[in-house]
């Protein structure tokens, strides 16, 4: 192999694939970045068997070939190189790769390229297109609600559901649930897949195009592939039955409250400062007299309280929540005003932006003495 | 106690004293911030017995008094308060302090103020003044050379030596030594004190005045005090005999090399990328033909090399160093050109900026096979 390419392009490609490089691998080959050169295209790949990422860039290929280099060192070396152009060439004798740029020269030991599990695009049984900005929004508005605890795997991923023009993403840890809907061009058929939160976060990180462009999603048995720009990502999906989320959303509410989102977030964050060390990070909300009084009490540290103006329609009530579950959604509501809908101190409540009927968040209260 | 003060001033004072708050204290009272209100001055103090810091700010004192509050929570609460003004008042009944700002109210439990070891300014037997920008420079140019290993305590601090007009700070871990000199107004007497690196770093962090101002340094047995603006810092000094650093500095050199500082730093950082995982983080330097060839070799990863132009006066030679000891000084040399002076592959070398005769760095080479 012998190629030259732009340093900036190579850094970009390395940043795209790096999160898929295994750090503590049982198989040493998975700690490497696979590099294939042919037809003026340099392709980088990395996989830890959970996620696989490929990124292609333009390059001048003098001699085609494939090599695998330590992901960690290749990345650090490329980032630090002095020039704008990088030359990479393999030497048959000593199984090293020479990387040169201006007067700097690195000879990195290779990993055995024939052992690398090269990614193949899914032969899509099911395939549809979605705008990258829509997919990114579906992810960002829901993925935080996933469980981090691996005890029940289906809750560590987000459910992607597509039927007709509707696309929905839902995530829950059983104590709170986030649901975001949007629309795509007609898709014939239906699809339900649970995608690991880690992969969703990675996708959202990588999709940074300035102008909206299409992502092609293809599915095949227990795998899902995302293709956009010069990037291809393949991931396993989580097997199991996601609960029927429609049954979790209360059909109606006895109390509906409208609040300024930022004022409420600031107050909740302040009052919960003292609650964090408590067992459940609990804040209490008292709805009445067109105000919400937010309080916390930590016997070891002290008490906090603050009130914010609210427009309350319906019964007055006192209710308690895990403060983190409240702040998580408030940080994801972009509209000035939110609607907080409740029934009783022990039944699930709903929080949503007033101007987006397609975004719903359900939160279960905490029982207090 | 009952006071009102500006939030910004209070945040400033908390930031000054916070590093002295003990985190894992055997004595719970040391996890607190002591607050004393009298004569329109609010004084905050914290100490972990190694270092003590006091900061005074203006405040409206309605009722004088003293309290001690959890350092961690007081800090977080103050930073998050909504208004520009903060009211702090104590309640005799329940041993709490009420902190209010706009509609937010916190009641923090107090620690027993009578147990706090209140800092008293040293009755200075020895006292002199130094400009804060000079003291800061003395610290920043040397403190990185201290040992982090506590096995030999005298090397975990910087030696401050004052005699006549001369002020010198020296730090060493026995493998490298940094020395910076400067001048003060006449001081009658002489002084040698080893100040813990942690305290020197803290001092440099706190001294951020826009215009140069005086720091008054006072010493008393095994303590040293620094007073400037509205801040007072007191620290223990390290007891023991600091080695005679003048004997470490070679009187003359067989080879003197002049190099561009940034070019050399960049090349050393690149080449040492592969050296870090090795046992000693070793780079080799070959001086000859008016170039320096920098190389590293890590059998598990690969090899790196790069050369930079240099003006070499004297014998050519090959020598090896711990790469970190080289980059540490290069990052502290502000002048474009540096002078690298050497004798043999096994004797100490000197690195210094060409334009500052008062800054010296001595580094011991590594023996290689």
JSON list of N, CA, C and O in Angstrom, two decimals, chain A residues 10-11 13-21 23 31 33 35 44 69-81 86 99 108, chain B residues 273 276:
[
{"chain": "A", "resi": 10, "resn": "UNK", "atom": "N", "xyz": [-8.17, 12.91, 6.87]},
{"chain": "A", "resi": 10, "resn": "UNK", "atom": "CA", "xyz": [-7.84, 11.68, 7.61]},
{"chain": "A", "resi": 10, "resn": "UNK", "atom": "C", "xyz": [-8.22, 11.83, 9.09]},
{"chain": "A", "resi": 10, "resn": "UNK", "atom": "O", "xyz": [-8.77, 10.91, 9.70]},
{"chain": "A", "resi": 11, "resn": "UNK", "atom": "N", "xyz": [-7.98, 13.02, 9.65]},
{"chain": "A", "resi": 11, "resn": "UNK", "atom": "CA", "xyz": [-8.38, 13.25, 11.05]},
{"chain": "A", "resi": 11, "resn": "UNK", "atom": "C", "xyz": [-9.90, 13.10, 11.18]},
{"chain": "A", "resi": 11, "resn": "UNK", "atom": "O", "xyz": [-10.40, 12.46, 12.11]},
{"chain": "A", "resi": 13, "resn": "UNK", "atom": "N", "xyz": [-11.91, 11.28, 9.33]},
{"chain": "A", "resi": 13, "resn": "UNK", "atom": "CA", "xyz": [-12.29, 9.87, 9.23]},
{"chain": "A", "resi": 13, "resn": "UNK", "atom": "C", "xyz": [-11.95, 9.10, 10.50]},
{"chain": "A", "resi": 13, "resn": "UNK", "atom": "O", "xyz": [-12.73, 8.27, 10.98]},
{"chain": "A", "resi": 14, "resn": "UNK", "atom": "N", "xyz": [-10.81, 9.42, 11.07]},
{"chain": "A", "resi": 14, "resn": "UNK", "atom": "CA", "xyz": [-10.41, 8.73, 12.31]},
{"chain": "A", "resi": 14, "resn": "UNK", "atom": "C", "xyz": [-11.39, 9.08, 13.44]},
{"chain": "A", "resi": 14, "resn": "UNK", "atom": "O", "xyz": [-11.78, 8.22, 14.22]},
{"chain": "A", "resi": 15, "resn": "UNK", "atom": "N", "xyz": [-11.80, 10.35, 13.50]},
{"chain": "A", "resi": 15, "resn": "UNK", "atom": "CA", "xyz": [-12.76, 10.75, 14.55]},
{"chain": "A", "resi": 15, "resn": "UNK", "atom": "C", "xyz": [-14.10, 10.04, 14.39]},
{"chain": "A", "resi": 15, "resn": "UNK", "atom": "O", "xyz": [-14.77, 9.72, 15.36]},
{"chain": "A", "resi": 16, "resn": "UNK", "atom": "N", "xyz": [-14.51, 9.80, 13.14]},
{"chain": "A", "resi": 16, "resn": "UNK", "atom": "CA", "xyz": [-15.78, 9.11, 12.90]},
{"chain": "A", "resi": 16, "resn": "UNK", "atom": "C", "xyz": [-15.71, 7.67, 13.40]},
{"chain": "A", "resi": 16, "resn": "UNK", "atom": "O", "xyz": [-16.61, 7.19, 14.07]},
{"chain": "A", "resi": 17, "resn": "UNK", "atom": "N", "xyz": [-14.62, 6.97, 13.07]},
{"chain": "A", "resi": 17, "resn": "UNK", "atom": "CA", "xyz": [-14.58, 5.53, 13.40]},
{"chain": "A", "resi": 17, "resn": "UNK", "atom": "C", "xyz": [-14.07, 5.24, 14.81]},
{"chain": "A", "resi": 17, "resn": "UNK", "atom": "O", "xyz": [-14.27, 4.13, 15.32]},
{"chain": "A", "resi": 18, "resn": "UNK", "atom": "N", "xyz": [-13.45, 6.22, 15.47]},
{"chain": "A", "resi": 18, "resn": "UNK", "atom": "CA", "xyz": [-12.71, 5.90, 16.69]},
{"chain": "A", "resi": 18, "resn": "UNK", "atom": "C", "xyz": [-13.57, 5.30, 17.81]},
{"chain": "A", "resi": 18, "resn": "UNK", "atom": "O", "xyz": [-13.10, 4.46, 18.57]},
{"chain": "A", "resi": 19, "resn": "UNK", "atom": "N", "xyz": [-14.84, 5.73, 17.92]},
{"chain": "A", "resi": 19, "resn": "UNK", "atom": "CA", "xyz": [-15.65, 5.25, 19.04]},
{"chain": "A", "resi": 19, "resn": "UNK", "atom": "C", "xyz": [-15.96, 3.75, 18.90]},
{"chain": "A", "resi": 19, "resn": "UNK", "atom": "O", "xyz": [-16.37, 3.11, 19.85]},
{"chain": "A", "resi": 20, "resn": "UNK", "atom": "N", "xyz": [-15.80, 3.22, 17.69]},
{"chain": "A", "resi": 20, "resn": "UNK", "atom": "CA", "xyz": [-16.06, 1.79, 17.50]},
{"chain": "A", "resi": 20, "resn": "UNK", "atom": "C", "xyz": [-14.82, 0.95, 17.76]},
{"chain": "A", "resi": 20, "resn": "UNK", "atom": "O", "xyz": [-14.91, -0.28, 17.78]},
{"chain": "A", "resi": 21, "resn": "UNK", "atom": "N", "xyz": [-13.68, 1.59, 17.98]},
{"chain": "A", "resi": 21, "resn": "UNK", "atom": "CA", "xyz": [-12.46, 0.83, 18.29]},
{"chain": "A", "resi": 21, "resn": "UNK", "atom": "C", "xyz": [-12.61, 0.24, 19.69]},
{"chain": "A", "resi": 21, "resn": "UNK", "atom": "O", "xyz": [-12.93, 0.96, 20.63]},
{"chain": "A", "resi": 23, "resn": "UNK", "atom": "N", "xyz": [-11.59, -0.92, 23.24]},
{"chain": "A", "resi": 23, "resn": "UNK", "atom": "CA", "xyz": [-10.48, -0.49, 24.08]},
{"chain": "A", "resi": 23, "resn": "UNK", "atom": "C", "xyz": [-9.89, -1.67, 24.84]},
{"chain": "A", "resi": 23, "resn": "UNK", "atom": "O", "xyz": [-8.70, -1.89, 24.83]},
{"chain": "A", "resi": 31, "resn": "UNK", "atom": "N", "xyz": [-8.81, -3.84, 18.48]},
{"chain": "A", "resi": 31, "resn": "UNK", "atom": "CA", "xyz": [-8.26, -2.56, 18.95]},
{"chain": "A", "resi": 31, "resn": "UNK", "atom": "C", "xyz": [-7.65, -1.78, 17.78]},
{"chain": "A", "resi": 31, "resn": "UNK", "atom": "O", "xyz": [-7.08, -0.70, 17.98]},
{"chain": "A", "resi": 33, "resn": "UNK", "atom": "N", "xyz": [-7.58, -0.06, 13.72]},
{"chain": "A", "resi": 33, "resn": "UNK", "atom": "CA", "xyz": [-8.36, 0.57, 12.65]},
{"chain": "A", "resi": 33, "resn": "UNK", "atom": "C", "xyz": [-7.92, -0.07, 11.34]},
{"chain": "A", "resi": 33, "resn": "UNK", "atom": "O", "xyz": [-6.72, -0.14, 11.03]},
{"chain": "A", "resi": 35, "resn": "UNK", "atom": "N", "xyz": [-7.62, -0.18, 7.40]},
{"chain": "A", "resi": 35, "resn": "UNK", "atom": "CA", "xyz": [-7.46, 0.86, 6.37]},
{"chain": "A", "resi": 35, "resn": "UNK", "atom": "C", "xyz": [-7.32, 0.15, 5.02]},
{"chain": "A", "resi": 35, "resn": "UNK", "atom": "O", "xyz": [-6.43, -0.68, 4.86]},
{"chain": "A", "resi": 44, "resn": "UNK", "atom": "N", "xyz": [-11.69, 3.70, 6.13]},
{"chain": "A", "resi": 44, "resn": "UNK", "atom": "CA", "xyz": [-11.32, 3.32, 7.49]},
{"chain": "A", "resi": 44, "resn": "UNK", "atom": "C", "xyz": [-12.48, 2.58, 8.12]},
{"chain": "A", "resi": 44, "resn": "UNK", "atom": "O", "xyz": [-13.65, 2.95, 7.91]},
{"chain": "A", "resi": 69, "resn": "UNK", "atom": "N", "xyz": [-3.93, -0.94, 11.85]},
{"chain": "A", "resi": 69, "resn": "UNK", "atom": "CA", "xyz": [-3.00, -0.29, 12.76]},
{"chain": "A", "resi": 69, "resn": "UNK", "atom": "C", "xyz": [-3.66, -0.09, 14.12]},
{"chain": "A", "resi": 69, "resn": "UNK", "atom": "O", "xyz": [-4.88, 0.06, 14.20]},
{"chain": "A", "resi": 70, "resn": "UNK", "atom": "N", "xyz": [-2.86, -0.05, 15.17]},
{"chain": "A", "resi": 70, "resn": "UNK", "atom": "CA", "xyz": [-3.38, 0.23, 16.52]},
{"chain": "A", "resi": 70, "resn": "UNK", "atom": "C", "xyz": [-4.25, 1.48, 16.48]},
{"chain": "A", "resi": 70, "resn": "UNK", "atom": "O", "xyz": [-3.79, 2.56, 16.11]},
{"chain": "A", "resi": 71, "resn": "UNK", "atom": "N", "xyz": [-5.52, 1.35, 16.84]},
{"chain": "A", "resi": 71, "resn": "UNK", "atom": "CA", "xyz": [-6.44, 2.49, 16.78]},
{"chain": "A", "resi": 71, "resn": "UNK", "atom": "C", "xyz": [-5.95, 3.65, 17.61]},
{"chain": "A", "resi": 71, "resn": "UNK", "atom": "O", "xyz": [-5.97, 4.80, 17.20]},
{"chain": "A", "resi": 72, "resn": "UNK", "atom": "N", "xyz": [-5.46, 3.33, 18.80]},
{"chain": "A", "resi": 72, "resn": "UNK", "atom": "CA", "xyz": [-5.05, 4.39, 19.72]},
{"chain": "A", "resi": 72, "resn": "UNK", "atom": "C", "xyz": [-3.87, 5.19, 19.17]},
{"chain": "A", "resi": 72, "resn": "UNK", "atom": "O", "xyz": [-3.89, 6.42, 19.15]},
{"chain": "A", "resi": 73, "resn": "UNK", "atom": "N", "xyz": [-2.84, 4.49, 18.71]},
{"chain": "A", "resi": 73, "resn": "UNK", "atom": "CA", "xyz": [-1.65, 5.20, 18.28]},
{"chain": "A", "resi": 73, "resn": "UNK", "atom": "C", "xyz": [-1.84, 5.86, 16.91]},
{"chain": "A", "resi": 73, "resn": "UNK", "atom": "O", "xyz": [-1.36, 6.96, 16.68]},
{"chain": "A", "resi": 74, "resn": "UNK", "atom": "N", "xyz": [-2.55, 5.19, 16.02]},
{"chain": "A", "resi": 74, "resn": "UNK", "atom": "CA", "xyz": [-2.79, 5.79, 14.70]},
{"chain": "A", "resi": 74, "resn": "UNK", "atom": "C", "xyz": [-3.50, 7.13, 14.86]},
{"chain": "A", "resi": 74, "resn": "UNK", "atom": "O", "xyz": [-3.12, 8.14, 14.27]},
{"chain": "A", "resi": 75, "resn": "UNK", "atom": "N", "xyz": [-4.51, 7.13, 15.72]},
{"chain": "A", "resi": 75, "resn": "UNK", "atom": "CA", "xyz": [-5.27, 8.34, 15.98]},
{"chain": "A", "resi": 75, "resn": "UNK", "atom": "C", "xyz": [-4.38, 9.46, 16.54]},
{"chain": "A", "resi": 75, "resn": "UNK", "atom": "O", "xyz": [-4.43, 10.60, 16.09]},
{"chain": "A", "resi": 76, "resn": "UNK", "atom": "N", "xyz": [-3.57, 9.13, 17.53]},
{"chain": "A", "resi": 76, "resn": "UNK", "atom": "CA", "xyz": [-2.74, 10.16, 18.16]},
{"chain": "A", "resi": 76, "resn": "UNK", "atom": "C", "xyz": [-1.68, 10.68, 17.20]},
{"chain": "A", "resi": 76, "resn": "UNK", "atom": "O", "xyz": [-1.39, 11.87, 17.17]},
{"chain": "A", "resi": 77, "resn": "UNK", "atom": "N", "xyz": [-1.09, 9.78, 16.43]},
{"chain": "A", "resi": 77, "resn": "UNK", "atom": "CA", "xyz": [-0.05, 10.17, 15.49]},
{"chain": "A", "resi": 77, "resn": "UNK", "atom": "C", "xyz": [-0.64, 11.09, 14.42]},
{"chain": "A", "resi": 77, "resn": "UNK", "atom": "O", "xyz": [-0.10, 12.16, 14.13]},
{"chain": "A", "resi": 78, "resn": "UNK", "atom": "N", "xyz": [-1.77, 10.69, 13.84]},
{"chain": "A", "resi": 78, "resn": "UNK", "atom": "CA", "xyz": [-2.37, 11.48, 12.76]},
{"chain": "A", "resi": 78, "resn": "UNK", "atom": "C", "xyz": [-2.70, 12.89, 13.23]},
{"chain": "A", "resi": 78, "resn": "UNK", "atom": "O", "xyz": [-2.44, 13.88, 12.55]},
{"chain": "A", "resi": 79, "resn": "UNK", "atom": "N", "xyz": [-3.25, 12.98, 14.44]},
{"chain": "A", "resi": 79, "resn": "UNK", "atom": "CA", "xyz": [-3.64, 14.29, 14.96]},
{"chain": "A", "resi": 79, "resn": "UNK", "atom": "C", "xyz": [-2.45, 15.22, 15.14]},
{"chain": "A", "resi": 79, "resn": "UNK", "atom": "O", "xyz": [-2.58, 16.44, 15.04]},
{"chain": "A", "resi": 80, "resn": "UNK", "atom": "N", "xyz": [-1.29, 14.66, 15.45]},
{"chain": "A", "resi": 80, "resn": "UNK", "atom": "CA", "xyz": [-0.12, 15.48, 15.80]},
{"chain": "A", "resi": 80, "resn": "UNK", "atom": "C", "xyz": [0.79, 15.77, 14.61]},
{"chain": "A", "resi": 80, "resn": "UNK", "atom": "O", "xyz": [1.77, 16.49, 14.75]},
{"chain": "A", "resi": 81, "resn": "UNK", "atom": "N", "xyz": [0.51, 15.19, 13.45]},
{"chain": "A", "resi": 81, "resn": "UNK", "atom": "CA", "xyz": [1.45, 15.34, 12.34]},
{"chain": "A", "resi": 81, "resn": "UNK", "atom": "C", "xyz": [1.59, 16.80, 11.92]},
{"chain": "A", "resi": 81, "resn": "UNK", "atom": "O", "xyz": [0.63, 17.57, 11.99]},
{"chain": "A", "resi": 86, "resn": "UNK", "atom": "N", "xyz": [-0.32, 13.77, 4.22]},
{"chain": "A", "resi": 86, "resn": "UNK", "atom": "CA", "xyz": [0.23, 12.61, 4.91]},
{"chain": "A", "resi": 86, "resn": "UNK", "atom": "C", "xyz": [0.49, 11.52, 3.88]},
{"chain": "A", "resi": 86, "resn": "UNK", "atom": "O", "xyz": [-0.33, 11.29, 3.01]},
{"chain": "A", "resi": 99, "resn": "UNK", "atom": "N", "xyz": [4.44, 6.21, 8.20]},
{"chain": "A", "resi": 99, "resn": "UNK", "atom": "CA", "xyz": [3.58, 7.39, 8.06]},
{"chain": "A", "resi": 99, "resn": "UNK", "atom": "C", "xyz": [4.50, 8.60, 8.08]},
{"chain": "A", "resi": 99, "resn": "UNK", "atom": "O", "xyz": [5.23, 8.80, 9.06]},
{"chain": "A", "resi": 108, "resn": "UNK", "atom": "N", "xyz": [4.79, 2.33, 12.39]},
{"chain": "A", "resi": 108, "resn": "UNK", "atom": "CA", "xyz": [3.91, 1.64, 13.34]},
{"chain": "A", "resi": 108, "resn": "UNK", "atom": "C", "xyz": [3.81, 0.16, 12.99]},
{"chain": "A", "resi": 108, "resn": "UNK", "atom": "O", "xyz": [3.66, -0.20, 11.81]},
{"chain": "B", "resi": 273, "resn": "UNK", "atom": "N", "xyz": [5.24, 10.45, 21.40]},
{"chain": "B", "resi": 273, "resn": "UNK", "atom": "CA", "xyz": [3.92, 9.80, 21.39]},
{"chain": "B", "resi": 273, "resn": "UNK", "atom": "C", "xyz": [4.05, 8.30, 21.57]},
{"chain": "B", "resi": 273, "resn": "UNK", "atom": "O", "xyz": [3.26, 7.66, 22.26]},
{"chain": "B", "resi": 276, "resn": "UNK", "atom": "N", "xyz": [5.68, 6.93, 25.38]},
{"chain": "B", "resi": 276, "resn": "UNK", "atom": "CA", "xyz": [5.03, 7.05, 26.69]},
{"chain": "B", "resi": 276, "resn": "UNK", "atom": "C", "xyz": [4.79, 5.73, 27.39]},
{"chain": "B", "resi": 276, "resn": "UNK", "atom": "O", "xyz": [4.87, 5.65, 28.60]}
]
